Amino acid sequence: MSNRQLVYQLSQGGAEMKKLLGGKGANLAEMCRIGLPVPPGFIITTEVCSAYYEAGRRIWPALEEEVLANLGLLERQTGRVFGGEKPLLVSVRSGAVVSMPGMMDTILNLGLNPQAAEGLARETADRRFALDCFRRFIQMFAQVVLKVEHHHFENILEEARRRRQVKNDAGLEEGDLEAVIEAYLKRVRLDSGADFPMDPREQLFLAVQAVFDSWHTPRAAVYRQINRIPDNLGTAVNVQAMVFGNLGPDSGTGVAFTRNPSTGERKIYGEYLLNAQGEDVVAGIRTPHPLEGLQRDLPDVYSRFVDLCRILENHYREMQDIEFTIERGKLYLLQTRTGKRTAAAAVKIAVDLAREGMIDKATALQRVEPSQLEQLLHRCIDPAASLDVLAKGLPASPGAATGKVIFNSDKAQAMDQAGEKVLLVRPETTPDDIHGINAARGVLTSRGGMTSHAAVVARQMDKPCVCGCEALRIDEANGLFFIGDQEYREGEILSINGSTGQVILGEVPLIDPELTPEFRELLDWADGIRRLGVRANADTPQQARLALEMGACGIGLCRTEHMFMDKERLPVVQQMILAAGREEREAALAALLPMQKEDFKGILKAMAGYPVTIRLLDPPLHEFLPNRDELLLEVNRLRWEKGDLALQKKKEALLQKVRALSEFNPMLGHRGCRLGLVYPEIYRMQVQAIFLAAVELLAEGLPAESLQLEIMVPLVGHVEELQLMKREIEQVAAAVLQAHGRELPYLVGTMIELPRACVTADRIAGSAAFFSFGTNDLTQTALGYSRDDVEGKILPFYLENKILPENPFVEIDRDGVGELIRIAVEKGRAARPGLKMGICGEHGGNPASIEFCHAIGLDYVSCAPLKLPIARLAAARAVLRSE
Amino acid sequence: MSNRQLVYQLSQGGAEMKKLLGGKGANLAEMCRIGLPVPPGFIITTEVCSAYYEAGRRIWPALEEEVLANLGLLERQTGRVFGGEKPLLVSVRSGAVVSMPGMMDTILNLGLNPQAAEGLARETADRRFALDCFRRFIQMFAQVVLKVEHHHFENILEEARRRRQVKNDAGLEEGDLEAVIEAYLKRVRLDSGADFPMDPREQLFLAVQAVFDSWHTPRAAVYRQINRIPDNLGTAVNVQAMVFGNLGPDSGTGVAFTRNPSTGERKIYGEYLLNAQGEDVVAGIRTPHPLEGLQRDLPDVYSRFVDLCRILENHYREMQDIEFTIERGKLYLLQTRTGKRTAAAAVKIAVDLAREGMIDKATALQRVEPSQLEQLLHRCIDPAASLDVLAKGLPASPGAATGKVIFNSDKAQAMDQAGEKVLLVRPETTPDDIHGINAARGVLTSRGGMTSHAAVVARQMDKPCVCGCEALRIDEANGLFFIGDQEYREGEILSINGSTGQVILGEVPLIDPELTPEFRELLDWADGIRRLGVRANADTPQQARLALEMGACGIGLCRTEHMFMDKERLPVVQQMILAAGREEREAALAALLPMQKEDFKGILKAMAGYPVTIRLLDPPLHEFLPNRDELLLEVNRLRWEKGDLALQKKKEALLQKVRALSEFNPMLGHRGCRLGLVYPEIYRMQVQAIFLAAVELLAEGLPAESLQLEIMVPLVGHVEELQLMKREIEQVAAAVLQAHGRELPYLVGTMIELPRACVTADRIAGSAAFFSFGTNDLTQTALGYSRDDVEGKILPFYLENKILPENPFVEIDRDGVGELIRIAVEKGRAARPGLKMGICGEHGGNPASIEFCHAIGLDYVSCAPLKLPIARLAAARAVLRSE
């Protein structure tokens, strides 16, 4: 440290010196540099903080000397003397490089003692004001520096107010304040074992030490650990001459944004109070006025402030959040920083600034956090609303909904048809509830995770859903439900926030989503930069059209099983599953064929000109069958009643089949291509439907090059599985095409969703024209996490205890799952250069995961249609960040 | 081929020319070379086979010329003429390098036609013999070469026997045989559209072509594919002068082993028939006599044969399987090859040969297949018994058992106490059945796989078990069970073979296992060579002692959960699980503590001087709770009856807890260290028990260096999990040791059983003193196979259709799981050189997997105690094979 400058005057610094001067100090210096009215002061650098620790938490002579030299300068600049007749008062604040809660904030009015207070009284001709400043200073200093507990001072004030019989401190008179100060000082002596330091220099150095010490509080340390801020960065200390907003009606204080932080509108937005200090605004004792009022109250100051806002915004090329104080008609800026804003405002401001020529498009893209966009794409709860949150579940499908709680899907449908808003609330849902989910505004379940039936179907139907809300207990028989110990009746109105998992009592105001022109423009810019393709996961023509509107350049995952879940088809699907033999099964499949064909036709038509990846049937068959517990009870009842023997036999047979199909670990059981291999007739029907759809579209005049078919075989672990399925697919395709005298190129590829597939990707690539990483299942298998079981029960514990940094089902686990993908990419491309690769798990809509996909060189990501804007933006930002 | 010799005389070859001459031919040549009596002949090389295919399946002139030249030589050697008055007859046989079913076997008597037959009649003065030879030749040739169907000839013979009213062909007279020959030739003309070839040279070349053609039959091709035999190896053709064992009472034929193939006893063991051809023995028309009888019948021949056997065994330094023919008092050897033998014989022969100085120890070790040893280590079904196999399930725990079928564990226990042999037969078992499994001789279930409760507990208790026998259906209410459509009563006697999965009707004779002195010696030799350590998976002092007896050098996996399953502890364990809060849970744990301590004490005492790896609790808690379906029905019944309300409430609460703990995919749920993290008090109790056991043993005088404690944290996926658990373990250990004033070094390590753990092994190694690969779970997660669901349902289909070469739960999947292990070994050792690594999955007892473990440099394998001999031998062989 010997040769380094330890202390900088504000006028010596600038915004680029953030690392040395901290964020706050650098901005103050910057304002100073460009000639804006900032109270003079100096900054002790962040390097001093580290040296302070190295020196064993001591202020060493050279530092003391340099601080005092700067203090002397400040005395000369202000024409005041520290502790003198016309006293110099200062504020002391911490200033880390990154703003950090848990660190010391501010000590105001430092430099006061009885003599200086009397000097201030004389100077301002307001003794009450001076005493009040002194009282505030003692309290703040004692709490923050001397660690005297807050409540002692509150008790003393309380007692003074009680004696004077006034409600707030403004009612206290000079004598009262003298008594309060007396009592404060006594308390300090009692608690800290020493007299309150009355030497301003001692005050200053103690405050500086307190700032440095606050860098190493446990709370600050934890915060740094979470946010990966290095421990050795240190904090700066800002020392500035005080200015007072509470010196009469021509004084005041306020905060303002240079643009509207809610809407982004290009208009200054702020609040102010006259004859007040910043504290008063924060404490909420008085309600501040909208900034426009200042135009009437102090028109010159107002117009000066508007100018300053413009200057600051132009200078920083970014919307600013500014604190100011007016001291007897003179305006001072106390802080400027980048203003926080809503997603809508972020989009508008970024696009407006680019249009205004302040920033370029790349910068505009970097100004909007992709994850923030979620709220623009779903109906959401008005952020201004106050909520009575009863419980929290898993945020299983985003968006918000309000409705009457209904336990039964038939009833939900009936009430919906009668025009009532309904929330379907169940322990868990089954395929029998599809119509109920469809009728409801949203779904709430007490069991199941992010991949439970309710969650999957709700996301698919784009209905808000909260799952696995363990505080919820349903007593269907008695029409009651419980949240914790509280009892509610069926029909009660609840609201859910599927983006946060909140369950809220009563109706809440909702805001509809919109794609503003600015939003569209920003996404256009993103498209111009990104290198990752962006596809959608879509299973219906409607979803396909939505996907195109949202900017999809193809479908990356069309799940054929959701077509099986359709209410009218489910009985046929069940017939197929319960078939006694292949013949009966093929009869049911024949009935499904025309339906599937129509599905595919609709999707392929909607996506003409774009690639469409169709995944063959994936989930275990028992997912399409009735609930086992319910069936067990029903059979038991029928046996008891000894009534309808035929029905009993039928149900018994059904139960036996359900039991035979039920698995210990269905996630790792008979599903994916294992179904296709054991029951080849199912996949054959699906492939037939795909190519029948294609030839019909060709016959209707669609050019062949508009059909870009990609058929995907799920859950391949051994290349032999893919080889057999591929042969099967090619046979069926050739048969259909030949029968109709058509030719049509198509691709056969596979999901990579098992660790074994990753490490044998070179062999698999030999038979696959494309890889699509199924990161949901890959995360489940690589980490050994059943999402249904782990997400609601174990992950919250793991996240809270920092065992995991992120939910791996939301953000891709780079070290584990990511490493497996990296291996697969490397092996796959080595075996087949140019192999097309994408990702179709839910990670495809997560910005950090998209950045990873870009980094390892995938060709595209695929995500839910409403996540497409996020993906487009994130993909562009990944390019910008990697450059 | 132009310069290569195409045909070799027997006298030109030798055993080392197997690749060129095929196995059979090389051995014939070798016998010829050492001067043994072999009928003269020649061999067309395997290279000719490939050239034959290259030539478009044609015999080219040079080949024809060389064959005829050798034929001429043979005529001169035998003093006979092909097709002549004193006819030369030959046998033609295929001879692949590796013996291969599905290929052409043999044509005898080739060279016969009407004239040659009459010549043979005159020469042997036995016209009936000559005609019978001709008939046999026509039939054989027509079937094998001309592809005339077998049954035609059988019909003609049948008809002849009917007409003559005799039971077998020996009763047919010359005239009958003439008629049969007539009918045969007519049939051949009819079916093949041409006359039977009467030119011996034409016969020979057709036969040679047939041998070559049989190399490419579909059956042979499939066999090669399965056994990875290259398609271009080809087969040789052996042409040898015929000798006849059916020329009267001084002729005969037989087979013999130079040592007893069942017991290994050093005594020739064989069978013979006088006046017979090999065919007659094979066809089972006459029963052969034990070879000893030949000593009486033809003493000179017998003593010559004994000499030859000795010569051959000494020459090959291996037990031989020899075919011989006696033609009018002269002995010929027709084949010699390594004799197949039982496991017991293999061990005895290998050790005896080494003791006799014929082979060295390394060779002896290579002579015994480790997998064969299984049958020596379990009670097994007498291989001689004929079995009425009713069904097949999964071979879940090896060994065999017979007993009365009982459905209920209490009843099983009662009957066992009354001295009855019982088989516990249930749909599946739960912890409530522990006493039933313990009482039963074996367990049979209709559901569940190799890791189901029944399978795990049975293996643990070393009881035979067949699981997931889907043909079995139990009607407990009516005391009936069904296998397929057949109905049986409870109490029926069944037998099961837990090594094969067979379910057998009635009682079967069983053979007890033994470790013979030879077996022990062989294993001692193995220990001298192997580099892999061999540890046991053992959970009780008894198992630990058995493990030591079987040669364990430590315990690689001590599963603490099996201690929880104990009948008397289960209620306390359930109390612990059902506890409302931590306090109640800790009370139950306090009750378990002294029990666990005694468990550990017993094991550590038994294993004094050896390392013991103790795994902390692993399985999900609901495994210790009652069956959910049964509880559901019981609650339902109680509700219905409206009787005992208190009981109903209690059961309802229990059901609610069981439901809350039940998981969609328990394999991927709340288990392993996830339990330890969420309920730290459980692991804390276990660690306390371990160290209390240790300090008590120290107090009893056991030296500290005899305690080699290794504490293993299961299911770690993130190093953070291990770090937290390790800290917890160290705290508890330090507290116990300090309280007793002891010091004791110990290791903390982890299971590597998740793909994520493999790819982040470098990070995990930073906190682990050892890795133990849990290949059961790693196989499940890497392949996405729930063993319970996949093994009984999908794997049979996959194995049958060659999608998988082996059951990956039996033999380690090298490409997938093996690659993940390889990555983990590499990363682990890079981060921590010398990191101790082993494997404790069931693969630890599988020879191919052990070889893999050796190859990638693990330190040890751990397996069930009774698998230790297999592991020791396999580990030694792995060394020998890699040298």
PDB file of N, CA and C in Angstrom, chain A residues 628-629 637 640 659-660 663-668 674 677 718 721 755-756 781-786 788-789 793 797-798 804 813, chain B residues 628-629 637 640 659-660 663-668 674 677 718 721 755-756 781-786 788-789 793 797-798 804 813:
ATOM      1  N   ARG A 628     -55.188 -46.440  -9.623  1.00  0.00           N
ATOM      2  CA  ARG A 628     -55.150 -47.779  -9.038  1.00  0.00           C
ATOM      3  C   ARG A 628     -55.844 -47.848  -7.675  1.00  0.00           C
ATOM      4  N   ASP A 629     -55.594 -46.871  -6.823  1.00  0.00           N
ATOM      5  CA  ASP A 629     -56.213 -46.864  -5.499  1.00  0.00           C
ATOM      6  C   ASP A 629     -57.726 -46.842  -5.600  1.00  0.00           C
ATOM      7  N   ARG A 637     -65.493 -52.695  -2.859  1.00  0.00           N
ATOM      8  CA  ARG A 637     -66.890 -52.362  -2.559  1.00  0.00           C
ATOM      9  C   ARG A 637     -67.821 -53.318  -3.288  1.00  0.00           C
ATOM     10  N   TRP A 640     -67.994 -56.609  -1.704  1.00  0.00           N
ATOM     11  CA  TRP A 640     -68.742 -56.514  -0.449  1.00  0.00           C
ATOM     12  C   TRP A 640     -70.242 -56.563  -0.717  1.00  0.00           C
ATOM     13  N   ARG A 659     -52.739 -53.399 -12.337  1.00  0.00           N
ATOM     14  CA  ARG A 659     -51.666 -53.871 -11.462  1.00  0.00           C
ATOM     15  C   ARG A 659     -50.511 -54.433 -12.261  1.00  0.00           C
ATOM     16  N   ALA A 660     -50.858 -55.186 -13.298  1.00  0.00           N
ATOM     17  CA  ALA A 660     -49.797 -55.794 -14.102  1.00  0.00           C
ATOM     18  C   ALA A 660     -48.955 -54.708 -14.764  1.00  0.00           C
ATOM     19  N   GLU A 663     -45.858 -50.034 -12.116  1.00  0.00           N
ATOM     20  CA  GLU A 663     -44.429 -50.269 -11.972  1.00  0.00           C
ATOM     21  C   GLU A 663     -43.916 -49.654 -10.689  1.00  0.00           C
ATOM     22  N   PHE A 664     -42.803 -50.185 -10.206  1.00  0.00           N
ATOM     23  CA  PHE A 664     -42.198 -49.655  -9.004  1.00  0.00           C
ATOM     24  C   PHE A 664     -41.594 -48.281  -9.282  1.00  0.00           C
ATOM     25  N   ASN A 665     -40.983 -48.156 -10.438  1.00  0.00           N
ATOM     26  CA  ASN A 665     -40.342 -46.896 -10.834  1.00  0.00           C
ATOM     27  C   ASN A 665     -40.682 -46.620 -12.304  1.00  0.00           C
ATOM     28  N   PRO A 666     -41.901 -46.143 -12.553  1.00  0.00           N
ATOM     29  CA  PRO A 666     -42.336 -46.007 -13.953  1.00  0.00           C
ATOM     30  C   PRO A 666     -41.389 -45.156 -14.797  1.00  0.00           C
ATOM     31  N   MET A 667     -40.746 -44.189 -14.148  1.00  0.00           N
ATOM     32  CA  MET A 667     -39.790 -43.332 -14.848  1.00  0.00           C
ATOM     33  C   MET A 667     -38.694 -44.166 -15.522  1.00  0.00           C
ATOM     34  N   LEU A 668     -38.335 -45.286 -14.890  1.00  0.00           N
ATOM     35  CA  LEU A 668     -37.257 -46.136 -15.397  1.00  0.00           C
ATOM     36  C   LEU A 668     -37.814 -47.452 -15.916  1.00  0.00           C
ATOM     37  N   ARG A 674     -38.869 -48.585 -25.601  1.00  0.00           N
ATOM     38  CA  ARG A 674     -39.115 -49.937 -25.080  1.00  0.00           C
ATOM     39  C   ARG A 674     -40.545 -50.361 -25.393  1.00  0.00           C
ATOM     40  N   LEU A 677     -40.617 -51.215 -29.123  1.00  0.00           N
ATOM     41  CA  LEU A 677     -39.996 -52.492 -29.468  1.00  0.00           C
ATOM     42  C   LEU A 677     -40.891 -53.662 -29.073  1.00  0.00           C
ATOM     43  N   HIS A 718     -29.303 -47.909 -26.123  1.00  0.00           N
ATOM     44  CA  HIS A 718     -28.419 -48.758 -26.921  1.00  0.00           C
ATOM     45  C   HIS A 718     -28.722 -48.502 -28.395  1.00  0.00           C
ATOM     46  N   GLU A 721     -31.408 -50.435 -30.242  1.00  0.00           N
ATOM     47  CA  GLU A 721     -32.818 -50.045 -30.147  1.00  0.00           C
ATOM     48  C   GLU A 721     -33.189 -49.138 -31.312  1.00  0.00           C
ATOM     49  N   PRO A 755     -27.968 -41.280 -19.498  1.00  0.00           N
ATOM     50  CA  PRO A 755     -26.504 -41.137 -19.428  1.00  0.00           C
ATOM     51  C   PRO A 755     -25.800 -42.125 -20.360  1.00  0.00           C
ATOM     52  N   ARG A 756     -26.341 -43.329 -20.484  1.00  0.00           N
ATOM     53  CA  ARG A 756     -25.699 -44.285 -21.370  1.00  0.00           C
ATOM     54  C   ARG A 756     -25.693 -43.787 -22.823  1.00  0.00           C
ATOM     55  N   THR A 781     -32.141 -38.906 -14.552  1.00  0.00           N
ATOM     56  CA  THR A 781     -31.310 -40.109 -14.490  1.00  0.00           C
ATOM     57  C   THR A 781     -29.884 -39.774 -14.043  1.00  0.00           C
ATOM     58  N   ALA A 782     -29.336 -38.683 -14.516  1.00  0.00           N
ATOM     59  CA  ALA A 782     -27.950 -38.363 -14.169  1.00  0.00           C
ATOM     60  C   ALA A 782     -27.813 -38.044 -12.683  1.00  0.00           C
ATOM     61  N   LEU A 783     -28.814 -37.355 -12.141  1.00  0.00           N
ATOM     62  CA  LEU A 783     -28.742 -36.970 -10.740  1.00  0.00           C
ATOM     63  C   LEU A 783     -29.448 -37.978  -9.835  1.00  0.00           C
ATOM     64  N   GLY A 784     -30.184 -38.917 -10.465  1.00  0.00           N
ATOM     65  CA  GLY A 784     -30.946 -39.864  -9.646  1.00  0.00           C
ATOM     66  C   GLY A 784     -32.091 -39.174  -8.920  1.00  0.00           C
ATOM     67  N   TYR A 785     -32.716 -38.196  -9.589  1.00  0.00           N
ATOM     68  CA  TYR A 785     -33.823 -37.445  -8.997  1.00  0.00           C
ATOM     69  C   TYR A 785     -35.119 -37.762  -9.739  1.00  0.00           C
ATOM     70  N   SER A 786     -36.079 -38.317  -9.056  1.00  0.00           N
ATOM     71  CA  SER A 786     -37.428 -38.373  -9.604  1.00  0.00           C
ATOM     72  C   SER A 786     -38.027 -36.998  -9.382  1.00  0.00           C
ATOM     73  N   ASP A 788     -40.902 -35.805  -9.661  1.00  0.00           N
ATOM     74  CA  ASP A 788     -42.150 -35.825  -8.900  1.00  0.00           C
ATOM     75  C   ASP A 788     -41.911 -35.922  -7.406  1.00  0.00           C
ATOM     76  N   ASP A 789     -40.860 -36.638  -7.033  1.00  0.00           N
ATOM     77  CA  ASP A 789     -40.636 -36.892  -5.616  1.00  0.00           C
ATOM     78  C   ASP A 789     -39.664 -35.904  -5.002  1.00  0.00           C
ATOM     79  N   LYS A 793     -40.052 -32.048  -2.237  1.00  0.00           N
ATOM     80  CA  LYS A 793     -39.673 -32.463  -0.892  1.00  0.00           C
ATOM     81  C   LYS A 793     -38.200 -32.207  -0.573  1.00  0.00           C
ATOM     82  N   PHE A 797     -35.167 -28.094   0.467  1.00  0.00           N
ATOM     83  CA  PHE A 797     -34.162 -28.244   1.526  1.00  0.00           C
ATOM     84  C   PHE A 797     -32.755 -28.048   0.976  1.00  0.00           C
ATOM     85  N   TYR A 798     -32.508 -28.652  -0.172  1.00  0.00           N
ATOM     86  CA  TYR A 798     -31.174 -28.569  -0.776  1.00  0.00           C
ATOM     87  C   TYR A 798     -30.825 -27.139  -1.195  1.00  0.00           C
ATOM     88  N   LEU A 804     -27.362 -27.343  -3.384  1.00  0.00           N
ATOM     89  CA  LEU A 804     -27.435 -27.058  -4.818  1.00  0.00           C
ATOM     90  C   LEU A 804     -27.539 -25.557  -5.007  1.00  0.00           C
ATOM     91  N   ASP A 813     -27.816 -28.282 -14.983  1.00  0.00           N
ATOM     92  CA  ASP A 813     -26.700 -28.573 -14.084  1.00  0.00           C
ATOM     93  C   ASP A 813     -25.450 -28.747 -14.940  1.00  0.00           C
TER      94      ASP A 813
ATOM     95  N   ARG B 628     -49.091 -50.509   1.322  1.00  0.00           N
ATOM     96  CA  ARG B 628     -50.065 -49.436   1.157  1.00  0.00           C
ATOM     97  C   ARG B 628     -51.446 -49.936   0.744  1.00  0.00           C
ATOM     98  N   ASP B 629     -51.492 -50.876  -0.207  1.00  0.00           N
ATOM     99  CA  ASP B 629     -52.771 -51.400  -0.672  1.00  0.00           C
ATOM    100  C   ASP B 629     -53.543 -52.057   0.462  1.00  0.00           C
ATOM    101  N   ARG B 637     -62.323 -50.759   5.245  1.00  0.00           N
ATOM    102  CA  ARG B 637     -63.170 -51.722   5.966  1.00  0.00           C
ATOM    103  C   ARG B 637     -63.568 -51.142   7.328  1.00  0.00           C
ATOM    104  N   TRP B 640     -66.242 -48.614   7.032  1.00  0.00           N
ATOM    105  CA  TRP B 640     -67.501 -49.247   6.681  1.00  0.00           C
ATOM    106  C   TRP B 640     -68.182 -49.802   7.918  1.00  0.00           C
ATOM    107  N   ARG B 659     -48.815 -42.776   2.792  1.00  0.00           N
ATOM    108  CA  ARG B 659     -49.043 -42.059   1.527  1.00  0.00           C
ATOM    109  C   ARG B 659     -48.065 -40.920   1.358  1.00  0.00           C
ATOM    110  N   ALA B 660     -47.854 -40.196   2.437  1.00  0.00           N
ATOM    111  CA  ALA B 660     -46.951 -39.043   2.358  1.00  0.00           C
ATOM    112  C   ALA B 660     -45.541 -39.506   2.005  1.00  0.00           C
ATOM    113  N   GLU B 663     -43.681 -42.838  -2.912  1.00  0.00           N
ATOM    114  CA  GLU B 663     -43.087 -42.032  -3.972  1.00  0.00           C
ATOM    115  C   GLU B 663     -43.439 -42.593  -5.346  1.00  0.00           C
ATOM    116  N   PHE B 664     -43.383 -41.746  -6.329  1.00  0.00           N
ATOM    117  CA  PHE B 664     -43.661 -42.184  -7.688  1.00  0.00           C
ATOM    118  C   PHE B 664     -42.531 -43.081  -8.183  1.00  0.00           C
ATOM    119  N   ASN B 665     -41.321 -42.697  -7.879  1.00  0.00           N
ATOM    120  CA  ASN B 665     -40.142 -43.454  -8.292  1.00  0.00           C
ATOM    121  C   ASN B 665     -39.183 -43.539  -7.112  1.00  0.00           C
ATOM    122  N   PRO B 666     -39.477 -44.442  -6.181  1.00  0.00           N
ATOM    123  CA  PRO B 666     -38.675 -44.467  -4.961  1.00  0.00           C
ATOM    124  C   PRO B 666     -37.185 -44.650  -5.223  1.00  0.00           C
ATOM    125  N   MET B 667     -36.871 -45.334  -6.310  1.00  0.00           N
ATOM    126  CA  MET B 667     -35.469 -45.533  -6.671  1.00  0.00           C
ATOM    127  C   MET B 667     -34.743 -44.192  -6.825  1.00  0.00           C
ATOM    128  N   LEU B 668     -35.480 -43.175  -7.271  1.00  0.00           N
ATOM    129  CA  LEU B 668     -34.883 -41.856  -7.521  1.00  0.00           C
ATOM    130  C   LEU B 668     -35.384 -40.831  -6.505  1.00  0.00           C
ATOM    131  N   ARG B 674     -29.621 -38.356   1.031  1.00  0.00           N
ATOM    132  CA  ARG B 674     -30.734 -37.388   1.117  1.00  0.00           C
ATOM    133  C   ARG B 674     -31.493 -37.582   2.424  1.00  0.00           C
ATOM    134  N   LEU B 677     -29.265 -36.116   5.159  1.00  0.00           N
ATOM    135  CA  LEU B 677     -29.237 -34.660   5.199  1.00  0.00           C
ATOM    136  C   LEU B 677     -30.517 -34.105   5.799  1.00  0.00           C
ATOM    137  N   HIS B 718     -23.624 -34.720  -5.515  1.00  0.00           N
ATOM    138  CA  HIS B 718     -22.938 -33.431  -5.431  1.00  0.00           C
ATOM    139  C   HIS B 718     -21.954 -33.502  -4.268  1.00  0.00           C
ATOM    140  N   GLU B 721     -23.012 -32.599  -0.738  1.00  0.00           N
ATOM    141  CA  GLU B 721     -23.690 -33.574   0.122  1.00  0.00           C
ATOM    142  C   GLU B 721     -22.677 -34.300   0.994  1.00  0.00           C
ATOM    143  N   PRO B 755     -24.671 -41.269 -12.265  1.00  0.00           N
ATOM    144  CA  PRO B 755     -23.855 -40.754 -13.369  1.00  0.00           C
ATOM    145  C   PRO B 755     -23.225 -39.406 -13.038  1.00  0.00           C
ATOM    146  N   ARG B 756     -23.959 -38.582 -12.310  1.00  0.00           N
ATOM    147  CA  ARG B 756     -23.385 -37.278 -11.980  1.00  0.00           C
ATOM    148  C   ARG B 756     -22.145 -37.419 -11.102  1.00  0.00           C
ATOM    149  N   THR B 781     -29.479 -46.163 -13.129  1.00  0.00           N
ATOM    150  CA  THR B 781     -29.586 -44.758 -13.527  1.00  0.00           C
ATOM    151  C   THR B 781     -28.968 -44.510 -14.902  1.00  0.00           C
ATOM    152  N   ALA B 782     -27.842 -45.155 -15.186  1.00  0.00           N
ATOM    153  CA  ALA B 782     -27.179 -44.883 -16.466  1.00  0.00           C
ATOM    154  C   ALA B 782     -28.018 -45.404 -17.628  1.00  0.00           C
ATOM    155  N   LEU B 783     -28.666 -46.537 -17.425  1.00  0.00           N
ATOM    156  CA  LEU B 783     -29.451 -47.126 -18.505  1.00  0.00           C
ATOM    157  C   LEU B 783     -30.924 -46.730 -18.420  1.00  0.00           C
ATOM    158  N   GLY B 784     -31.303 -46.098 -17.294  1.00  0.00           N
ATOM    159  CA  GLY B 784     -32.712 -45.776 -17.109  1.00  0.00           C
ATOM    160  C   GLY B 784     -33.557 -47.019 -16.941  1.00  0.00           C
ATOM    161  N   TYR B 785     -32.988 -48.003 -16.243  1.00  0.00           N
ATOM    162  CA  TYR B 785     -33.703 -49.262 -16.004  1.00  0.00           C
ATOM    163  C   TYR B 785     -34.041 -49.400 -14.531  1.00  0.00           C
ATOM    164  N   SER B 786     -35.302 -49.462 -14.194  1.00  0.00           N
ATOM    165  CA  SER B 786     -35.689 -49.896 -12.871  1.00  0.00           C
ATOM    166  C   SER B 786     -35.583 -51.411 -12.868  1.00  0.00           C
ATOM    167  N   ASP B 788     -36.466 -53.666 -10.870  1.00  0.00           N
ATOM    168  CA  ASP B 788     -37.706 -54.355 -10.512  1.00  0.00           C
ATOM    169  C   ASP B 788     -38.673 -54.454 -11.682  1.00  0.00           C
ATOM    170  N   ASP B 789     -38.672 -53.440 -12.529  1.00  0.00           N
ATOM    171  CA  ASP B 789     -39.655 -53.403 -13.611  1.00  0.00           C
ATOM    172  C   ASP B 789     -39.118 -53.971 -14.906  1.00  0.00           C
ATOM    173  N   LYS B 793     -39.609 -58.076 -17.258  1.00  0.00           N
ATOM    174  CA  LYS B 793     -40.520 -57.796 -18.371  1.00  0.00           C
ATOM    175  C   LYS B 793     -39.819 -57.458 -19.671  1.00  0.00           C
ATOM    176  N   PHE B 797     -37.076 -59.968 -23.356  1.00  0.00           N
ATOM    177  CA  PHE B 797     -37.334 -59.608 -24.754  1.00  0.00           C
ATOM    178  C   PHE B 797     -36.071 -59.038 -25.397  1.00  0.00           C
ATOM    179  N   TYR B 798     -35.374 -58.163 -24.676  1.00  0.00           N
ATOM    180  CA  TYR B 798     -34.170 -57.538 -25.214  1.00  0.00           C
ATOM    181  C   TYR B 798     -33.073 -58.564 -25.464  1.00  0.00           C
ATOM    182  N   LEU B 804     -29.677 -56.443 -26.389  1.00  0.00           N
ATOM    183  CA  LEU B 804     -28.578 -56.445 -25.425  1.00  0.00           C
ATOM    184  C   LEU B 804     -27.844 -57.786 -25.525  1.00  0.00           C
ATOM    185  N   ASP B 813     -22.124 -53.524 -17.970  1.00  0.00           N
ATOM    186  CA  ASP B 813     -22.260 -52.967 -19.320  1.00  0.00           C
ATOM    187  C   ASP B 813     -21.032 -52.097 -19.585  1.00  0.00           C
TER     188      ASP B 813
END
